[in-house]
Short mmCIF file of C-alpha atoms in Angstrom, two decimals:
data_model
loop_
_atom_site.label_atom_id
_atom_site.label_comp_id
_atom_site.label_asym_id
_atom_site.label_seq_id
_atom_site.Cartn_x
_atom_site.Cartn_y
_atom_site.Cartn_z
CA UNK T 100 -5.77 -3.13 4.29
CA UNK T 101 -8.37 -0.81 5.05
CA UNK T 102 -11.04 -3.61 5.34
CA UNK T 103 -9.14 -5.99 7.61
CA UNK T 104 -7.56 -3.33 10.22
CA UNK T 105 -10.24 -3.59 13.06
CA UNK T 106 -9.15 -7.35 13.51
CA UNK T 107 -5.79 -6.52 13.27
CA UNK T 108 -5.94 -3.63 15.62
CA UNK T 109 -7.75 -6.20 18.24
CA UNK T 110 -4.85 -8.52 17.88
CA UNK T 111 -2.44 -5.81 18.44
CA UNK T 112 -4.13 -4.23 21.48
CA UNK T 113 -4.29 -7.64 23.01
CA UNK T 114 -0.32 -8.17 22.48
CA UNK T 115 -1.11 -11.21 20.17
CA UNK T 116 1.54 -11.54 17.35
CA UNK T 117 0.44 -11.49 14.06
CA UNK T 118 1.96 -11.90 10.18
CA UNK T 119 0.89 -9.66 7.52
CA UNK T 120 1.39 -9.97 3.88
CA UNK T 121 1.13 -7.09 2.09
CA UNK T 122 1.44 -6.95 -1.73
CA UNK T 123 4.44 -4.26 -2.54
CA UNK T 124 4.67 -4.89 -6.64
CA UNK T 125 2.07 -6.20 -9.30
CA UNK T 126 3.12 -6.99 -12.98
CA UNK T 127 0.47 -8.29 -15.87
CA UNK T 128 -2.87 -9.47 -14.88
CA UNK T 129 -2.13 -9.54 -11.16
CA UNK T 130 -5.44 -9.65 -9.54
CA UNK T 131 -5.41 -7.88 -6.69
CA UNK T 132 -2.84 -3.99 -6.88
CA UNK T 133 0.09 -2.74 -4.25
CA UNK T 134 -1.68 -2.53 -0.99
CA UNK T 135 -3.38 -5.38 -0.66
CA UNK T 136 -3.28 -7.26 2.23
CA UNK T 137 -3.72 -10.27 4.24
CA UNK T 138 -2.73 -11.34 7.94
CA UNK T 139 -2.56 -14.75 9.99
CA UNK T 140 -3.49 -13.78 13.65
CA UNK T 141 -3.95 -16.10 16.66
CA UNK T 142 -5.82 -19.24 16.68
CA UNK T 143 -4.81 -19.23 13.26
CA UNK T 144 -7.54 -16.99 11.74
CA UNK T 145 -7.10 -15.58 8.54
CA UNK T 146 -8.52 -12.07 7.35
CA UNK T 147 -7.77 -10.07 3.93
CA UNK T 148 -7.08 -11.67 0.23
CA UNK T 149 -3.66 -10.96 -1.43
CA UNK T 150 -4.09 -12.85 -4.74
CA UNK T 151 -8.20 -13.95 -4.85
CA UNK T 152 -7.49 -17.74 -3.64
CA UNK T 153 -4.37 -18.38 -5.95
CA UNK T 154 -1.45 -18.27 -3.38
CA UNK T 155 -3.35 -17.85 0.36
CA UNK T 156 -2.11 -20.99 1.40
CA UNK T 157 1.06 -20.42 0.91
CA UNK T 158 1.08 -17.25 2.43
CA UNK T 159 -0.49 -18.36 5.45
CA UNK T 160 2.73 -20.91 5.85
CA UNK T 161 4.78 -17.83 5.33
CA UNK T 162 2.74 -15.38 7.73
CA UNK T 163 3.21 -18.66 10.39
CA UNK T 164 6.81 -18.27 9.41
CA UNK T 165 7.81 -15.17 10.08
CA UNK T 166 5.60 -14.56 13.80
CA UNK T 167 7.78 -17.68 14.99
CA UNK T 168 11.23 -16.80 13.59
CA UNK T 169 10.62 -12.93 13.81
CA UNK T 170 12.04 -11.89 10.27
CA UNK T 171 10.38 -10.76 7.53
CA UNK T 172 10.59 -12.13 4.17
CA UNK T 173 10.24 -11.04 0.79
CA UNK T 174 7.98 -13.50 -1.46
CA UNK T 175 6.59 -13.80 -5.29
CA UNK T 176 4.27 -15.78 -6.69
CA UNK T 177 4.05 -16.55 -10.54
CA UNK T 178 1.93 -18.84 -13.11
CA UNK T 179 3.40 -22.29 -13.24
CA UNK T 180 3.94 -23.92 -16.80
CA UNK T 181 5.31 -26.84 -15.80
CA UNK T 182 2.31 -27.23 -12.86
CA UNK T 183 -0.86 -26.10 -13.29
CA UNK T 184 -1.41 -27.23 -9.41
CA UNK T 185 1.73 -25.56 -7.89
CA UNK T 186 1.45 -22.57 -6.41
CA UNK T 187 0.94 -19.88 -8.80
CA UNK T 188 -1.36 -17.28 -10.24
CA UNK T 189 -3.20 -18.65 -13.07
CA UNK T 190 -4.27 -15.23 -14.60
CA UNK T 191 -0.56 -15.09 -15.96
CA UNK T 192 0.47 -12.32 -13.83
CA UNK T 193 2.88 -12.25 -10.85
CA UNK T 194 3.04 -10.45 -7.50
CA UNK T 195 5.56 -9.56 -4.66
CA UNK T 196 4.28 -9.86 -0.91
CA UNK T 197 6.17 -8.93 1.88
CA UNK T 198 5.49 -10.92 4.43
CA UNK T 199 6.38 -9.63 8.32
CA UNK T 200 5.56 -9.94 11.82
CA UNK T 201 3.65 -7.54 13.56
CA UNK T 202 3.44 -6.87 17.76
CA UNK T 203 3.91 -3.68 20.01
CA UNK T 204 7.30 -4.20 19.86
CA UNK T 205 8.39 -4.62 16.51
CA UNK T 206 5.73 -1.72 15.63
CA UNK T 207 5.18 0.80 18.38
CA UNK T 208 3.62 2.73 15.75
CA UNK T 209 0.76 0.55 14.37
CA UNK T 210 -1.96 1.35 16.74
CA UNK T 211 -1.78 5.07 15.86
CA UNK T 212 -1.49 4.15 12.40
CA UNK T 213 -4.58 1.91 12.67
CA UNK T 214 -5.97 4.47 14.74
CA UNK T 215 -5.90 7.42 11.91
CA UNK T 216 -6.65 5.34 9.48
CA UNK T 217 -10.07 4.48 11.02
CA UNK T 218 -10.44 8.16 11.67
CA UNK T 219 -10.23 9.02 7.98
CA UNK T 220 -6.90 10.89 8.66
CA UNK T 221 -4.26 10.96 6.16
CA UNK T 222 -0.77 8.73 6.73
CA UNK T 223 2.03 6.72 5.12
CA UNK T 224 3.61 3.87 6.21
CA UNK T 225 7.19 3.39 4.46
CA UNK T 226 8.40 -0.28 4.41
CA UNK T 227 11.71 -1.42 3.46
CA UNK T 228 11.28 -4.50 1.21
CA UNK T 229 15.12 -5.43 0.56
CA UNK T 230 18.58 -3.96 0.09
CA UNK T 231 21.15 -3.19 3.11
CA UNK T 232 18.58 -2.20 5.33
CA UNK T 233 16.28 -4.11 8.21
CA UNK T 234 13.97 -5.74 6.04
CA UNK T 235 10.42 -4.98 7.51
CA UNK T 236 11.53 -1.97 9.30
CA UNK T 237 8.64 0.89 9.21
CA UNK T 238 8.41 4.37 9.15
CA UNK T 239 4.95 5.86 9.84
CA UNK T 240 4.96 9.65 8.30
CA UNK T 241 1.74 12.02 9.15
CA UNK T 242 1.72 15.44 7.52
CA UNK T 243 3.20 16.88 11.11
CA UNK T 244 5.38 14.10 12.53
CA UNK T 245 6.50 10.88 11.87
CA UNK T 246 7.04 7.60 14.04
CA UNK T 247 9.72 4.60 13.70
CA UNK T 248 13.04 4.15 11.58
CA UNK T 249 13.74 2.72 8.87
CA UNK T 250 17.59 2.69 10.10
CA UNK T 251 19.64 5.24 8.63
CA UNK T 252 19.07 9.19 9.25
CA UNK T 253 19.56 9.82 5.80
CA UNK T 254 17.07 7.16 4.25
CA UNK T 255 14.50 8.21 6.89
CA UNK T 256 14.87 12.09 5.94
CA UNK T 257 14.74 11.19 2.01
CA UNK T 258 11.55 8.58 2.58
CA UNK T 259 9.80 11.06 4.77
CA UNK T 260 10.26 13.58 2.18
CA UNK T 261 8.89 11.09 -0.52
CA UNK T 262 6.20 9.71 1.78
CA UNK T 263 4.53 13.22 2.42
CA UNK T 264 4.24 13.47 -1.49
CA UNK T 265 2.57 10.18 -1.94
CA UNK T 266 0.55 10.86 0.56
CA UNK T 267 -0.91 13.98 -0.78
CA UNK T 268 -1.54 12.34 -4.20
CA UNK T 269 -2.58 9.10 -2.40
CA UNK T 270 -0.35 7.09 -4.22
CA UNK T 271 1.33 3.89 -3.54
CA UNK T 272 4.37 2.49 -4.35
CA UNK T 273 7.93 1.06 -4.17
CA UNK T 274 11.00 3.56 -4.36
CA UNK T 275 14.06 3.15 -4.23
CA UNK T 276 17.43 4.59 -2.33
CA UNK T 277 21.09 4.32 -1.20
CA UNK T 278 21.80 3.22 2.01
CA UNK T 279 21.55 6.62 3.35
CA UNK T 280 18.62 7.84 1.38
CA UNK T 281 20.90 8.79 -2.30
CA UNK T 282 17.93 9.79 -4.86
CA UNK T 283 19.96 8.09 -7.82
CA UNK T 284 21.01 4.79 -6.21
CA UNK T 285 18.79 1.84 -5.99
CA UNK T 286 20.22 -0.74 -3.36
CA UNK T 287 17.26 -0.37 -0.62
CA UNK T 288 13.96 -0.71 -1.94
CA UNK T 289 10.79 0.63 -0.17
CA UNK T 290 7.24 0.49 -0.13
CA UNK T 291 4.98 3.50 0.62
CA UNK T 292 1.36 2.60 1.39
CA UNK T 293 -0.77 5.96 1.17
CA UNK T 294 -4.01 5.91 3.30
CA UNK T 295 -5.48 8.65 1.61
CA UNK T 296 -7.85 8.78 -1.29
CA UNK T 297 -6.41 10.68 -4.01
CA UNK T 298 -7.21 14.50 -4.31
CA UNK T 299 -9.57 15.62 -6.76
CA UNK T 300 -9.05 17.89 -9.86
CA UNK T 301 -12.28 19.76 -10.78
CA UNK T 302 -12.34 21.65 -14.36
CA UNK T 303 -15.40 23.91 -15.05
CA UNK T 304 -15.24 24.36 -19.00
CA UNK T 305 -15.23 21.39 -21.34
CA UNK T 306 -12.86 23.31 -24.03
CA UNK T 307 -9.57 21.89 -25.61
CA UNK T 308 -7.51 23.90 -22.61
CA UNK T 309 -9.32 21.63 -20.21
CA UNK T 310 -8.45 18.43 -22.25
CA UNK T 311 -4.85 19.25 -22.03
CA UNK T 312 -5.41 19.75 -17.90
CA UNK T 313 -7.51 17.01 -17.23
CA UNK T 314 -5.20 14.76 -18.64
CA UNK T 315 -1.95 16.18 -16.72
CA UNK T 316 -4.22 16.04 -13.65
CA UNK T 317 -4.89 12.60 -14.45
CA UNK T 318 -0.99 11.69 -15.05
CA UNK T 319 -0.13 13.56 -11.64
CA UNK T 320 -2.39 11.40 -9.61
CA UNK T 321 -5.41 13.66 -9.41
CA UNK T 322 -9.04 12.13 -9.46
CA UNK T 323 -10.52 14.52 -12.49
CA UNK T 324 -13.81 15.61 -12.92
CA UNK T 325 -14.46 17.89 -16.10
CA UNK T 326 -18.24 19.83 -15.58
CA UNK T 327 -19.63 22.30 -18.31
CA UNK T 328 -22.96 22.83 -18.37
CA UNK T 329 -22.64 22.73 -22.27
CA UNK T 330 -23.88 19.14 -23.31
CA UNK T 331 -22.24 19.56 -26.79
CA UNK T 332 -18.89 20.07 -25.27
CA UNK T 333 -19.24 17.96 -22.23
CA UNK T 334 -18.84 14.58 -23.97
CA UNK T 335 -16.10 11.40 -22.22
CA UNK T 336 -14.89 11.21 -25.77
CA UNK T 337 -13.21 14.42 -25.93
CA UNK T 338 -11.16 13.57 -22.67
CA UNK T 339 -9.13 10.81 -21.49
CA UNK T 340 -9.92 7.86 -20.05
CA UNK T 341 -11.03 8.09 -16.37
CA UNK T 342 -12.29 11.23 -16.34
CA UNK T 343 -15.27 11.78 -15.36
CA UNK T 344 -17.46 14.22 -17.10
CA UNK T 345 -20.88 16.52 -15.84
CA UNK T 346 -23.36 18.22 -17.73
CA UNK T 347 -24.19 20.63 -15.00
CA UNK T 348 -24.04 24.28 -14.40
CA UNK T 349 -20.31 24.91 -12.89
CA UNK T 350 -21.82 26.69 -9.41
CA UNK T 351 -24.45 24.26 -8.97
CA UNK T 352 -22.28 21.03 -9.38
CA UNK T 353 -19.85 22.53 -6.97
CA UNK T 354 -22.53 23.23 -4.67
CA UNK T 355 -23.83 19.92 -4.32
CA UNK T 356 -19.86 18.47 -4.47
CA UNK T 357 -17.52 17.83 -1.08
CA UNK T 358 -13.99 19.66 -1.44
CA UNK T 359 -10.88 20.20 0.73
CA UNK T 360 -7.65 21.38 1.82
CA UNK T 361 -5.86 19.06 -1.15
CA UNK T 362 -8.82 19.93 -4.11
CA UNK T 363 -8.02 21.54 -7.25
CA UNK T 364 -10.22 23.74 -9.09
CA UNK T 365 -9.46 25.11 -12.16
CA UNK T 366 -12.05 27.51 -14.26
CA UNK T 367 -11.64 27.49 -17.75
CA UNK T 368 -14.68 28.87 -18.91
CA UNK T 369 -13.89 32.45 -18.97
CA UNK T 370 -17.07 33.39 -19.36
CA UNK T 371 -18.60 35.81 -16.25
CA UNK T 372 -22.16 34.15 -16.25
CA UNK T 373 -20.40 30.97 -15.55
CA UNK T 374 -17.37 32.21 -13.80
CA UNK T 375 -18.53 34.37 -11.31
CA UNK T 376 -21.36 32.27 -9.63
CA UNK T 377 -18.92 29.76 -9.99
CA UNK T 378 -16.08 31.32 -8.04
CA UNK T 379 -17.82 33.06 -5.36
CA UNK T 380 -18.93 29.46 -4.32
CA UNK T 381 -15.00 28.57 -4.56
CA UNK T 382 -13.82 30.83 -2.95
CA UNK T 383 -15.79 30.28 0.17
CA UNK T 384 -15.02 26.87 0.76
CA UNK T 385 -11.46 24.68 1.11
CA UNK T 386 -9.30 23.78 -1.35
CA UNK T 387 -5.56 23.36 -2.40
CA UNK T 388 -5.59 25.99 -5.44
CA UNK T 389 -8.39 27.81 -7.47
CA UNK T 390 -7.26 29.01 -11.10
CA UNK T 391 -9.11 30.99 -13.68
CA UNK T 392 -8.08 31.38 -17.32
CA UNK T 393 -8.30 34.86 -19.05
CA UNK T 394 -6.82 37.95 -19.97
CA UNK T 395 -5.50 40.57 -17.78
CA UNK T 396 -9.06 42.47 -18.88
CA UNK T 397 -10.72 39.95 -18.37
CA UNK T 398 -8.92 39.22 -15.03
CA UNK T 399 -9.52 42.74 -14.17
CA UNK T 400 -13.60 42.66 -14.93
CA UNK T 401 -14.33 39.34 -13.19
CA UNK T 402 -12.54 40.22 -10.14
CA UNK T 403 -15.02 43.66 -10.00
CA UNK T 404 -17.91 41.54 -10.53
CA UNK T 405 -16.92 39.48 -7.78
CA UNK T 406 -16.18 42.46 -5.51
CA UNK T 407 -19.93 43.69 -6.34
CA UNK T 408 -21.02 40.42 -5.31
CA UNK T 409 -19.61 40.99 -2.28
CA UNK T 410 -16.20 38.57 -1.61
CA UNK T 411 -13.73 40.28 0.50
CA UNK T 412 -9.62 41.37 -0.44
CA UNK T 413 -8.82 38.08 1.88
CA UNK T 414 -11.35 35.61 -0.19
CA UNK T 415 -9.81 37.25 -3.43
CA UNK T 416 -6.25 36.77 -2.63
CA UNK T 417 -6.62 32.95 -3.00
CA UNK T 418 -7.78 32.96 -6.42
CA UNK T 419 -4.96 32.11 -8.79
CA UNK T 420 -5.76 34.88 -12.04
CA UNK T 421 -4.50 34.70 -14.85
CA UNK T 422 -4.04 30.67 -14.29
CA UNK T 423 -0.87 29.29 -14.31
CA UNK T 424 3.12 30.23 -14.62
CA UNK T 425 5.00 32.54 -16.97
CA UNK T 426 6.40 29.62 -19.17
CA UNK T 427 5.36 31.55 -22.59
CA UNK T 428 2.96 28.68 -22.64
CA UNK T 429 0.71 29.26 -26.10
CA UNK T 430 -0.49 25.60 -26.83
CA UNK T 431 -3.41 23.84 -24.37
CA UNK T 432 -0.89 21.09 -23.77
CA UNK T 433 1.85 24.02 -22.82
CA UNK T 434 -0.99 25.64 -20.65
CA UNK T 435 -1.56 22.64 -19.18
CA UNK T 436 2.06 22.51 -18.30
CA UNK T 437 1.76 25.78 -17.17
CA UNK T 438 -0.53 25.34 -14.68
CA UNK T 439 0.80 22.27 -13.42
CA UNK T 440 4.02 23.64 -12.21
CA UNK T 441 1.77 26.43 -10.84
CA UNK T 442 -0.04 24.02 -8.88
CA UNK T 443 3.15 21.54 -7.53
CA UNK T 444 4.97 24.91 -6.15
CA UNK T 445 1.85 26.36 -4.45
CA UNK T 446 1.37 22.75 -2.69
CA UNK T 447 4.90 22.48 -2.03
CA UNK T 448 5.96 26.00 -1.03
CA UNK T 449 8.19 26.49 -4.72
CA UNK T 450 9.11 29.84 -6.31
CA UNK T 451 9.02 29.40 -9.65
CA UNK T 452 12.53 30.35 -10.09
CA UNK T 453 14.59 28.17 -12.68
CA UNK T 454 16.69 26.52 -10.16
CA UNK T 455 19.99 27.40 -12.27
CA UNK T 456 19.17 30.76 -10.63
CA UNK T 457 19.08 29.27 -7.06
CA UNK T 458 21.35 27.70 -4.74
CA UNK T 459 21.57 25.21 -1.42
CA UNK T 460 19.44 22.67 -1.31
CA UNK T 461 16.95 21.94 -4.14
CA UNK T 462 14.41 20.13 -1.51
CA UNK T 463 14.10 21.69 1.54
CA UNK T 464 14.97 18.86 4.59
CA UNK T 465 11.96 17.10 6.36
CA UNK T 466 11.18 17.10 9.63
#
């Protein structure tokens, strides 16, 4: 999508209608994931690739489709046995495009949306796919405010919610509601495209504790990097799959590394000639959360080194020390856990508290 939005955005400043077919669900060897995208604009031009070559021409027919009749429709393509010809996917795999028309007044919202994606500003659009809602309707949800319907209150207040937490993993997907937005019914389904690159994870200390976080960063949608300066410990087959791995000392690699308001970092090494370089550079510079394992003395002797080093009360009083939540946590894999749930209620404003212990509402309403 990213690739074919400055045509797109001409078309739309210019009033010309346009279809756009967006893949919303991918299953086996699809080649191309949730997100992709292609669009028929005037004069018939073409830009964007939903399947590689396999189905385009059918989709163009269907993006034709749906700027004349103004409905959107909901489309998948498979292999064909019987046909080898037909339309199909030949890699074996299958994959579901919605297919809609696009102008200023189906989609106020577009050109902003076009316009902070280009601008390397974070955004969802939702989009619902099916069920007893306007197929094609959008929602456009910033971190601040949000744009469009999706046409029910209570499915716009429950996709908001869900949108802002895709959109700070950078995830996309297709979820599914009630009618009015009920978590544990599945009638409407809708897709939430993320423009946002995932956030990153960053683990200074290649020991089995990191293992166990790396790979729960990993599994909540985090792009992991694990950097020890150790070469014997810093090897890709101690971690999973995906994660990258440095041999570089901690305060130099996150020197020379970009970071930001969404970035984990998480020190492991609890050692203080690799610590404390390491988290006076931290600590001076945006992120999300910044964690360091250790005792309480050990806690209590970094945090004076790093007071000699000069870091002030307000620098100190983001670092996380000791890492994590009291869960009892004694394994690296219950650690990991640990600091998990430490990290999803600092982004998300959570106490902590077992929620047997709390009452009203477990997820606080969007706006």
């Amino acid at each position: 999508m990213r690739e074919i939005l400055p045509a797109l955005s001409a078309w739309y400043a210019a009033g010309a209608p346009f279809g756009l077919a967006t893949v919303v669900a991918v299953s086996r060897s699809a080649p191309r994931d949730p997100g992709a995208a292609m669009a028929v604009g005037p004069g018939d031009e073409v830009v964007g690739s939903v399947s590689g070559g396999c189905v385009e021409g059918a989709v163009f027919e269907l993006a034709q489709e749906v700027v004349t009749s103004g409905e959107a429709q909901l489309q998948t393509f498979g292999y064909s046995d019987e046909d080898a010809f037909a339309v199909g996917l030949t890699c074996g795999g299958e994959i579901t495009l919605l297919v809609r028309p696009v102008t200023p007044a189906l989609d106020p919202a577009f050109g902003e949306v076009a316009e902070t994606v280009a601008a390397g500003r974070p955004v969802t659009v939702a989009t619902v796919t099916d069920g007893p809602a306007p197929r094609g309707a959008t929602l456009a949800v910033w971190p601040d405010r949000v744009a469009g319907s999706l046409g029910a209150t209570g499915l716009d207040a429950a996709v908001t919610a869900d949108a802002r937490g895709e959109l700070a993993l950078g995830a996309t997907g297709l979820r599914h509601y009630g009618p009015r937005g009920e978590r544990r019914e599945d009638a409407v389904s809708v897709f939430l495209h993320s423009f946002a690159p995932p956030p990153r994870m960053l683990v200074f200390g290649a020991i089995d504790y990191a293992a166990a976080v790396a790979r729960i960063g990993d599994f909540l949608g985090y792009r992991v990097t694990v950097c020890d300066a150790r070469p014997v410990f810093a090897t890709p087959k101690r971690f999973p799959p995906g994660v990258e791995v440095v041999v570089d000392w901690p305060h130099r690699y996150l020197q020379g590394t970009d970071t930001d308001e969404r970035t984990v970092i998480c020190v492991l090494t609890h050692d203080p000639k690799f610590d404390v370089p390491l988290l006076q550079e931290a600590l001076r510079r945006p992120a999300a959360y910044i964690g360091a394992m250790g005792s309480r003395r050990t806690h209590e002797d970094r945090t004076q080194r790093l007071v000699d080093g000069g870091l002030t009360g307000r620098e100190l009083s983001r670092l996380r020390s000791p890492v994590g939540l009291d869960l009892g946590a004694r394994t690296p894999e219950e650690v990991a856990v640990s600091v998990a749930a430490e990290i999803v209620a600092l982004r998300w404003g959570g106490t902590g508290t077992p929620l047997t212990a709390t009452a009203g509402a477990i997820h606080p309403e969007a706006t």
